[in-house]
Amino acid sequence: MFETEESCVRYIAMIRWPKGLKCVKCGGEKAYLTARHLFHCRACGWQQSVTEGTLLHRTRYPLKNWLEVAWHIFEQKHGLSALGAPTRDGLW
Ligand SMILES: [Zn+2]
């Protein structure tokens, strides 16, 4: 599940913004993931990091190392049934 940095980013985004990503600048709800793993708002071009303001920001470890830990915490807290698969492509 957490094989690539991108899948990690999408997973974190799903946890942080369970109702969908909202641009902090313009409130736009459509964004795509850039090659640098930032969400790029289609409306205003603002780029937002999913890890901004979290413990994971500027971590020198790959996100998947953190997620493997977080996954176990999350799983215990909510149970697997609370999880939807973060497979939606591109749009929120
Ligand atoms: Zn925007």
PDB file of C-alpha atoms and ligand atoms in Angstrom:
ATOM      1  CA  MET A   1       0.000   0.000   0.000  1.00  0.00           C
ATOM      2  CA  PHE A   2       2.795   2.437   0.817  1.00  0.00           C
ATOM      3  CA  GLU A   3       5.158   1.440  -1.898  1.00  0.00           C
ATOM      4  CA  THR A   4       5.735   4.814  -3.432  1.00  0.00           C
ATOM      5  CA  GLU A   5       6.122   8.276  -1.975  1.00  0.00           C
ATOM      6  CA  GLU A   6       3.074   9.288  -3.990  1.00  0.00           C
ATOM      7  CA  SER A   7       0.835   6.657  -2.438  1.00  0.00           C
ATOM      8  CA  CYS A   8       2.056   7.857   0.964  1.00  0.00           C
ATOM      9  CA  VAL A   9       1.231  11.458   0.131  1.00  0.00           C
ATOM     10  CA  ARG A  10      -2.249  10.499  -1.026  1.00  0.00           C
ATOM     11  CA  TYR A  11      -2.836   8.501   2.095  1.00  0.00           C
ATOM     12  CA  ILE A  12      -1.766  11.349   4.375  1.00  0.00           C
ATOM     13  CA  ALA A  13      -3.978  13.724   2.411  1.00  0.00           C
ATOM     14  CA  MET A  14      -6.935  11.426   2.932  1.00  0.00           C
ATOM     15  CA  ILE A  15      -6.363  11.440   6.688  1.00  0.00           C
ATOM     16  CA  ARG A  16      -5.780  15.169   6.930  1.00  0.00           C
ATOM     17  CA  TRP A  17      -8.628  16.165   4.660  1.00  0.00           C
ATOM     18  CA  PRO A  18     -11.196  13.370   4.878  1.00  0.00           C
ATOM     19  CA  LYS A  19     -13.791  15.510   3.123  1.00  0.00           C
ATOM     20  CA  GLY A  20     -11.375  16.413   0.361  1.00  0.00           C
ATOM     21  CA  LEU A  21      -8.578  18.866  -0.066  1.00  0.00           C
ATOM     22  CA  LYS A  22      -9.406  22.525   0.081  1.00  0.00           C
ATOM     23  CA  CYS A  23      -6.986  25.150  -1.139  1.00  0.00           C
ATOM     24  CA  VAL A  24      -5.918  27.402   1.750  1.00  0.00           C
ATOM     25  CA  LYS A  25      -5.653  30.369  -0.612  1.00  0.00           C
ATOM     26  CA  CYS A  26      -8.803  30.276  -2.709  1.00  0.00           C
ATOM     27  CA  GLY A  27     -10.905  27.454  -1.293  1.00  0.00           C
ATOM     28  CA  GLY A  28     -10.651  25.573  -4.557  1.00  0.00           C
ATOM     29  CA  GLU A  29     -11.311  21.873  -4.288  1.00  0.00           C
ATOM     30  CA  LYS A  30      -9.536  20.662  -7.364  1.00  0.00           C
ATOM     31  CA  ALA A  31      -5.857  19.893  -7.181  1.00  0.00           C
ATOM     32  CA  TYR A  32      -3.387  17.555  -8.693  1.00  0.00           C
ATOM     33  CA  LEU A  33      -0.239  16.049  -7.285  1.00  0.00           C
ATOM     34  CA  THR A  34       2.994  17.426  -8.721  1.00  0.00           C
ATOM     35  CA  ALA A  35       6.192  15.483  -9.326  1.00  0.00           C
ATOM     36  CA  ARG A  36       7.524  16.972  -6.087  1.00  0.00           C
ATOM     37  CA  HIS A  37       4.547  15.546  -4.187  1.00  0.00           C
ATOM     38  CA  LEU A  38       2.843  18.845  -3.607  1.00  0.00           C
ATOM     39  CA  PHE A  39      -0.833  19.482  -4.249  1.00  0.00           C
ATOM     40  CA  HIS A  40      -1.194  22.111  -6.935  1.00  0.00           C
ATOM     41  CA  CYS A  41      -4.479  24.027  -6.882  1.00  0.00           C
ATOM     42  CA  ARG A  42      -6.024  24.116 -10.340  1.00  0.00           C
ATOM     43  CA  ALA A  43      -7.744  27.408  -9.635  1.00  0.00           C
ATOM     44  CA  CYS A  44      -4.942  29.605  -8.277  1.00  0.00           C
ATOM     45  CA  GLY A  45      -1.770  27.556  -8.613  1.00  0.00           C
ATOM     46  CA  TRP A  46      -1.023  27.454  -4.897  1.00  0.00           C
ATOM     47  CA  GLN A  47       1.090  24.487  -3.922  1.00  0.00           C
ATOM     48  CA  GLN A  48       0.551  22.794  -0.625  1.00  0.00           C
ATOM     49  CA  SER A  49       2.519  20.092   1.085  1.00  0.00           C
ATOM     50  CA  VAL A  50       0.523  17.386   2.840  1.00  0.00           C
ATOM     51  CA  THR A  51       3.093  17.275   5.590  1.00  0.00           C
ATOM     52  CA  GLU A  52       3.100  21.043   6.182  1.00  0.00           C
ATOM     53  CA  GLY A  53       2.508  21.727   9.851  1.00  0.00           C
ATOM     54  CA  THR A  54       2.897  18.093  10.851  1.00  0.00           C
ATOM     55  CA  LEU A  55       5.642  16.094  12.474  1.00  0.00           C
ATOM     56  CA  LEU A  56       6.487  14.687   9.103  1.00  0.00           C
ATOM     57  CA  HIS A  57       7.402  18.000   7.559  1.00  0.00           C
ATOM     58  CA  ARG A  58      11.039  18.074   6.491  1.00  0.00           C
ATOM     59  CA  THR A  59      11.610  14.613   7.823  1.00  0.00           C
ATOM     60  CA  ARG A  60      14.717  13.013   6.510  1.00  0.00           C
ATOM     61  CA  TYR A  61      13.097   9.609   6.480  1.00  0.00           C
ATOM     62  CA  PRO A  62      10.928   8.386   3.650  1.00  0.00           C
ATOM     63  CA  LEU A  63       7.247   8.938   4.362  1.00  0.00           C
ATOM     64  CA  LYS A  64       6.553   5.258   4.136  1.00  0.00           C
ATOM     65  CA  ASN A  65       8.634   4.585   7.241  1.00  0.00           C
ATOM     66  CA  TRP A  66       6.394   6.938   9.171  1.00  0.00           C
ATOM     67  CA  LEU A  67       3.266   5.591   7.604  1.00  0.00           C
ATOM     68  CA  GLU A  68       4.011   2.053   8.570  1.00  0.00           C
ATOM     69  CA  VAL A  69       3.976   3.248  12.168  1.00  0.00           C
ATOM     70  CA  ALA A  70       0.974   5.526  11.692  1.00  0.00           C
ATOM     71  CA  TRP A  71      -0.920   2.764   9.954  1.00  0.00           C
ATOM     72  CA  HIS A  72      -0.814   0.569  13.034  1.00  0.00           C
ATOM     73  CA  ILE A  73      -1.994   3.400  15.266  1.00  0.00           C
ATOM     74  CA  PHE A  74      -4.763   4.352  12.874  1.00  0.00           C
ATOM     75  CA  GLU A  75      -5.857   0.782  12.410  1.00  0.00           C
ATOM     76  CA  GLN A  76      -6.177   0.226  16.140  1.00  0.00           C
ATOM     77  CA  LYS A  77      -8.072   3.435  16.625  1.00  0.00           C
ATOM     78  CA  HIS A  78     -10.615   3.190  13.869  1.00  0.00           C
ATOM     79  CA  GLY A  79     -10.550  -0.334  12.581  1.00  0.00           C
ATOM     80  CA  LEU A  80     -10.057  -1.266   8.988  1.00  0.00           C
ATOM     81  CA  SER A  81     -13.685  -0.707   8.078  1.00  0.00           C
ATOM     82  CA  ALA A  82     -13.279   3.040   8.573  1.00  0.00           C
ATOM     83  CA  LEU A  83     -10.780   3.203   5.778  1.00  0.00           C
ATOM     84  CA  GLY A  84     -11.645   3.840   2.200  1.00  0.00           C
ATOM     85  CA  ALA A  85      -8.980   3.032  -0.324  1.00  0.00           C
ATOM     86  CA  PRO A  86      -7.126   6.164  -1.455  1.00  0.00           C
ATOM     87  CA  THR A  87      -7.351   5.259  -5.085  1.00  0.00           C
ATOM     88  CA  ARG A  88      -9.184   8.219  -6.588  1.00  0.00           C
ATOM     89  CA  ASP A  89      -7.006   9.535  -9.289  1.00  0.00           C
ATOM     90  CA  GLY A  90      -5.966  13.160  -9.456  1.00  0.00           C
ATOM     91  CA  LEU A  91      -9.151  14.920  -8.435  1.00  0.00           C
ATOM     92  CA  TRP A  92     -10.720  15.274  -5.032  1.00  0.00           C
TER      93      TRP A  92
HETATM   94 ZN    ZN B   1      -6.295  27.799  -4.870  1.00  0.00          ZN
END
